[in-house]
Amino acid sequence: MKKLRNFIVLFAASAAMVACHNNGKTAANATGTDSAANDTAMQDSAVYEGEIPGADTGSIYTLKLANDSTDGFSLQIKYLKDKAPVENYNGKKVVATKKVAGKDVTVYKFALGKDTTYFKVVNDSVLRMVNDQFEEAASKLSYDLKLKK
């Protein structure tokens, strides 16, 4: 009788382990994508965010820059007016340097479909949208994206 009880307990434990086996995927990620890779990508990215003014309405820019040799970026633009579609772009950032008003300016250049967007590196935690001549807007409005912590 004792052997039978031990066998039943061992069988139940084995069945429970088999039922819980999910091919190394986390419970939150049973869809087959690699959650560890996504988590690593998020940890290895600098994320900048800010509201950029526009002619009709402003928009929220969320820019993720890979902190590795890929120089990859992901940009999401969410317009503030109702029912405007969110735009998502991915690609490789290009780093350019130019003298503007006697100072060396570093700019990140992003190809967004047929358009190109430029962000000047102000400091370690701020990127500022500039034109293709690397000049800031004449208005007093903020065109800054700030590093999220």
PDB file of C-alpha atoms in Angstrom:
ATOM      1  CA  MET A   1       0.000   0.000   0.000  1.00  0.00           C
ATOM      2  CA  LYS A   2       2.842   2.384   0.823  1.00  0.00           C
ATOM      3  CA  LYS A   3       4.468   1.712  -2.564  1.00  0.00           C
ATOM      4  CA  LEU A   4       1.184   2.401  -4.337  1.00  0.00           C
ATOM      5  CA  ARG A   5       0.778   5.710  -2.492  1.00  0.00           C
ATOM      6  CA  ASN A   6       4.368   6.746  -3.383  1.00  0.00           C
ATOM      7  CA  PHE A   7       3.715   5.757  -7.005  1.00  0.00           C
ATOM      8  CA  ILE A   8       0.534   7.867  -7.150  1.00  0.00           C
ATOM      9  CA  VAL A   9       2.289  10.897  -5.612  1.00  0.00           C
ATOM     10  CA  LEU A  10       5.219  10.524  -8.009  1.00  0.00           C
ATOM     11  CA  PHE A  11       2.848  10.113 -10.977  1.00  0.00           C
ATOM     12  CA  ALA A  12       0.830  13.201  -9.966  1.00  0.00           C
ATOM     13  CA  ALA A  13       3.985  15.287  -9.552  1.00  0.00           C
ATOM     14  CA  SER A  14       5.261  14.154 -12.967  1.00  0.00           C
ATOM     15  CA  ALA A  15       1.921  14.931 -14.602  1.00  0.00           C
ATOM     16  CA  ALA A  16       1.908  18.398 -13.027  1.00  0.00           C
ATOM     17  CA  MET A  17       5.426  19.080 -14.329  1.00  0.00           C
ATOM     18  CA  VAL A  18       4.490  17.957 -17.849  1.00  0.00           C
ATOM     19  CA  ALA A  19       1.360  20.111 -17.795  1.00  0.00           C
ATOM     20  CA  CYS A  20       3.380  23.148 -16.753  1.00  0.00           C
ATOM     21  CA  HIS A  21       6.019  22.630 -19.453  1.00  0.00           C
ATOM     22  CA  ASN A  22       5.687  25.396 -22.070  1.00  0.00           C
ATOM     23  CA  ASN A  23       8.843  25.083 -24.140  1.00  0.00           C
ATOM     24  CA  GLY A  24      10.773  27.715 -22.164  1.00  0.00           C
ATOM     25  CA  LYS A  25       8.249  30.497 -22.695  1.00  0.00           C
ATOM     26  CA  THR A  26       7.096  32.697 -19.890  1.00  0.00           C
ATOM     27  CA  ALA A  27       3.441  32.547 -18.908  1.00  0.00           C
ATOM     28  CA  ALA A  28       2.947  36.092 -20.199  1.00  0.00           C
ATOM     29  CA  ASN A  29       4.472  35.160 -23.518  1.00  0.00           C
ATOM     30  CA  ALA A  30       2.825  32.025 -24.831  1.00  0.00           C
ATOM     31  CA  THR A  31       2.540  33.551 -28.307  1.00  0.00           C
ATOM     32  CA  GLY A  32       5.961  32.413 -29.411  1.00  0.00           C
ATOM     33  CA  THR A  33       7.836  35.711 -29.462  1.00  0.00           C
ATOM     34  CA  ASP A  34      11.022  35.980 -27.470  1.00  0.00           C
ATOM     35  CA  SER A  35      10.172  38.022 -24.382  1.00  0.00           C
ATOM     36  CA  ALA A  36      13.755  37.898 -23.153  1.00  0.00           C
ATOM     37  CA  ALA A  37      14.945  39.538 -26.367  1.00  0.00           C
ATOM     38  CA  ASN A  38      12.254  42.226 -26.082  1.00  0.00           C
ATOM     39  CA  ASP A  39      13.172  42.895 -22.454  1.00  0.00           C
ATOM     40  CA  THR A  40      16.836  43.157 -23.406  1.00  0.00           C
ATOM     41  CA  ALA A  41      16.034  45.521 -26.262  1.00  0.00           C
ATOM     42  CA  MET A  42      14.076  47.756 -23.910  1.00  0.00           C
ATOM     43  CA  GLN A  43      16.928  47.762 -21.394  1.00  0.00           C
ATOM     44  CA  ASP A  44      19.463  48.486 -24.114  1.00  0.00           C
ATOM     45  CA  SER A  45      17.566  51.498 -25.483  1.00  0.00           C
ATOM     46  CA  ALA A  46      17.541  55.156 -24.553  1.00  0.00           C
ATOM     47  CA  VAL A  47      13.958  56.437 -24.692  1.00  0.00           C
ATOM     48  CA  TYR A  48      13.239  60.105 -25.387  1.00  0.00           C
ATOM     49  CA  GLU A  49       9.774  61.610 -25.294  1.00  0.00           C
ATOM     50  CA  GLY A  50       8.213  65.021 -25.802  1.00  0.00           C
ATOM     51  CA  GLU A  51       5.380  67.016 -27.293  1.00  0.00           C
ATOM     52  CA  ILE A  52       6.270  68.637 -30.590  1.00  0.00           C
ATOM     53  CA  PRO A  53       4.071  71.549 -31.768  1.00  0.00           C
ATOM     54  CA  GLY A  54       2.510  71.433 -35.211  1.00  0.00           C
ATOM     55  CA  ALA A  55       0.471  73.640 -37.516  1.00  0.00           C
ATOM     56  CA  ASP A  56      -2.900  71.993 -36.763  1.00  0.00           C
ATOM     57  CA  THR A  57      -2.119  70.053 -33.615  1.00  0.00           C
ATOM     58  CA  GLY A  58       0.798  68.901 -31.551  1.00  0.00           C
ATOM     59  CA  SER A  59       2.066  65.368 -31.383  1.00  0.00           C
ATOM     60  CA  ILE A  60       3.794  63.144 -28.864  1.00  0.00           C
ATOM     61  CA  TYR A  61       7.094  61.754 -30.109  1.00  0.00           C
ATOM     62  CA  THR A  62       8.524  58.653 -28.456  1.00  0.00           C
ATOM     63  CA  LEU A  63      11.993  57.876 -29.777  1.00  0.00           C
ATOM     64  CA  LYS A  64      13.916  54.746 -28.800  1.00  0.00           C
ATOM     65  CA  LEU A  65      17.596  54.643 -29.696  1.00  0.00           C
ATOM     66  CA  ALA A  66      19.521  51.381 -29.519  1.00  0.00           C
ATOM     67  CA  ASN A  67      22.584  51.619 -27.294  1.00  0.00           C
ATOM     68  CA  ASP A  68      24.610  49.203 -29.386  1.00  0.00           C
ATOM     69  CA  SER A  69      26.447  49.040 -32.681  1.00  0.00           C
ATOM     70  CA  THR A  70      23.241  48.685 -34.736  1.00  0.00           C
ATOM     71  CA  ASP A  71      22.404  52.416 -34.441  1.00  0.00           C
ATOM     72  CA  GLY A  72      18.774  51.353 -34.706  1.00  0.00           C
ATOM     73  CA  PHE A  73      15.833  53.550 -33.824  1.00  0.00           C
ATOM     74  CA  SER A  74      12.113  53.263 -33.322  1.00  0.00           C
ATOM     75  CA  LEU A  75       9.924  56.369 -33.472  1.00  0.00           C
ATOM     76  CA  GLN A  76       6.251  56.603 -32.615  1.00  0.00           C
ATOM     77  CA  ILE A  77       4.323  59.774 -33.429  1.00  0.00           C
ATOM     78  CA  LYS A  78       0.924  60.099 -31.778  1.00  0.00           C
ATOM     79  CA  TYR A  79      -1.101  63.096 -32.890  1.00  0.00           C
ATOM     80  CA  LEU A  80      -3.138  64.907 -30.265  1.00  0.00           C
ATOM     81  CA  LYS A  81      -6.214  65.471 -32.416  1.00  0.00           C
ATOM     82  CA  ASP A  82      -8.951  62.846 -32.266  1.00  0.00           C
ATOM     83  CA  LYS A  83      -8.844  59.760 -34.467  1.00  0.00           C
ATOM     84  CA  ALA A  84      -5.510  60.583 -36.079  1.00  0.00           C
ATOM     85  CA  PRO A  85      -3.576  57.375 -36.751  1.00  0.00           C
ATOM     86  CA  VAL A  86      -0.378  56.677 -34.828  1.00  0.00           C
ATOM     87  CA  GLU A  87       2.700  56.594 -37.042  1.00  0.00           C
ATOM     88  CA  ASN A  88       5.527  54.137 -36.366  1.00  0.00           C
ATOM     89  CA  TYR A  89       8.948  54.215 -37.976  1.00  0.00           C
ATOM     90  CA  ASN A  90      12.028  52.020 -37.597  1.00  0.00           C
ATOM     91  CA  GLY A  91      15.447  52.237 -39.130  1.00  0.00           C
ATOM     92  CA  LYS A  92      19.013  53.239 -38.572  1.00  0.00           C
ATOM     93  CA  LYS A  93      19.999  56.646 -37.244  1.00  0.00           C
ATOM     94  CA  VAL A  94      22.688  58.604 -39.024  1.00  0.00           C
ATOM     95  CA  VAL A  95      24.975  60.829 -36.955  1.00  0.00           C
ATOM     96  CA  ALA A  96      26.091  64.078 -38.584  1.00  0.00           C
ATOM     97  CA  THR A  97      28.258  66.936 -37.348  1.00  0.00           C
ATOM     98  CA  LYS A  98      28.305  70.466 -38.706  1.00  0.00           C
ATOM     99  CA  LYS A  99      29.460  73.915 -37.616  1.00  0.00           C
ATOM    100  CA  VAL A 100      26.483  76.135 -36.815  1.00  0.00           C
ATOM    101  CA  ALA A 101      27.152  79.670 -35.583  1.00  0.00           C
ATOM    102  CA  GLY A 102      30.791  78.723 -34.992  1.00  0.00           C
ATOM    103  CA  LYS A 103      30.006  75.661 -32.857  1.00  0.00           C
ATOM    104  CA  ASP A 104      30.170  71.979 -33.740  1.00  0.00           C
ATOM    105  CA  VAL A 105      26.662  70.555 -33.611  1.00  0.00           C
ATOM    106  CA  THR A 106      25.875  66.836 -33.531  1.00  0.00           C
ATOM    107  CA  VAL A 107      22.581  65.834 -35.114  1.00  0.00           C
ATOM    108  CA  TYR A 108      20.766  62.521 -35.413  1.00  0.00           C
ATOM    109  CA  LYS A 109      19.136  62.063 -38.790  1.00  0.00           C
ATOM    110  CA  PHE A 110      16.119  59.741 -39.143  1.00  0.00           C
ATOM    111  CA  ALA A 111      14.624  58.620 -42.446  1.00  0.00           C
ATOM    112  CA  LEU A 112      10.834  58.497 -41.994  1.00  0.00           C
ATOM    113  CA  GLY A 113       9.527  57.159 -45.259  1.00  0.00           C
ATOM    114  CA  LYS A 114       9.943  59.930 -47.824  1.00  0.00           C
ATOM    115  CA  ASP A 115      10.684  62.525 -45.122  1.00  0.00           C
ATOM    116  CA  THR A 116      13.731  63.020 -42.928  1.00  0.00           C
ATOM    117  CA  THR A 117      13.674  64.330 -39.369  1.00  0.00           C
ATOM    118  CA  TYR A 118      16.645  65.833 -37.537  1.00  0.00           C
ATOM    119  CA  PHE A 119      17.307  66.039 -33.801  1.00  0.00           C
ATOM    120  CA  LYS A 120      20.212  68.022 -32.390  1.00  0.00           C
ATOM    121  CA  VAL A 121      21.988  66.558 -29.355  1.00  0.00           C
ATOM    122  CA  VAL A 122      21.610  69.338 -26.761  1.00  0.00           C
ATOM    123  CA  ASN A 123      23.086  67.308 -23.888  1.00  0.00           C
ATOM    124  CA  ASP A 124      22.979  63.775 -22.450  1.00  0.00           C
ATOM    125  CA  SER A 125      19.270  63.976 -21.728  1.00  0.00           C
ATOM    126  CA  VAL A 126      17.765  66.308 -24.378  1.00  0.00           C
ATOM    127  CA  LEU A 127      17.336  66.073 -28.145  1.00  0.00           C
ATOM    128  CA  ARG A 128      15.904  69.080 -30.017  1.00  0.00           C
ATOM    129  CA  MET A 129      14.168  68.963 -33.395  1.00  0.00           C
ATOM    130  CA  VAL A 130      15.987  71.109 -35.970  1.00  0.00           C
ATOM    131  CA  ASN A 131      15.698  71.731 -39.722  1.00  0.00           C
ATOM    132  CA  ASP A 132      17.892  70.194 -42.427  1.00  0.00           C
ATOM    133  CA  GLN A 133      20.434  73.012 -41.922  1.00  0.00           C
ATOM    134  CA  PHE A 134      20.629  71.976 -38.225  1.00  0.00           C
ATOM    135  CA  GLU A 135      19.018  75.280 -37.173  1.00  0.00           C
ATOM    136  CA  GLU A 136      16.546  75.505 -34.286  1.00  0.00           C
ATOM    137  CA  ALA A 137      13.037  76.907 -34.740  1.00  0.00           C
ATOM    138  CA  ALA A 138      12.720  80.676 -34.469  1.00  0.00           C
ATOM    139  CA  SER A 139       9.626  80.350 -32.244  1.00  0.00           C
ATOM    140  CA  LYS A 140       9.869  80.086 -28.495  1.00  0.00           C
ATOM    141  CA  LEU A 141       7.957  76.781 -28.535  1.00  0.00           C
ATOM    142  CA  SER A 142       9.645  73.661 -27.189  1.00  0.00           C
ATOM    143  CA  TYR A 143      10.810  71.092 -29.726  1.00  0.00           C
ATOM    144  CA  ASP A 144      12.640  69.007 -27.119  1.00  0.00           C
ATOM    145  CA  LEU A 145      12.539  65.288 -26.471  1.00  0.00           C
ATOM    146  CA  LYS A 146      13.698  64.424 -22.974  1.00  0.00           C
ATOM    147  CA  LEU A 147      15.307  61.216 -21.802  1.00  0.00           C
ATOM    148  CA  LYS A 148      12.867  59.115 -19.798  1.00  0.00           C
ATOM    149  CA  LYS A 149      14.299  57.516 -16.702  1.00  0.00           C
TER     150      LYS A 149
END
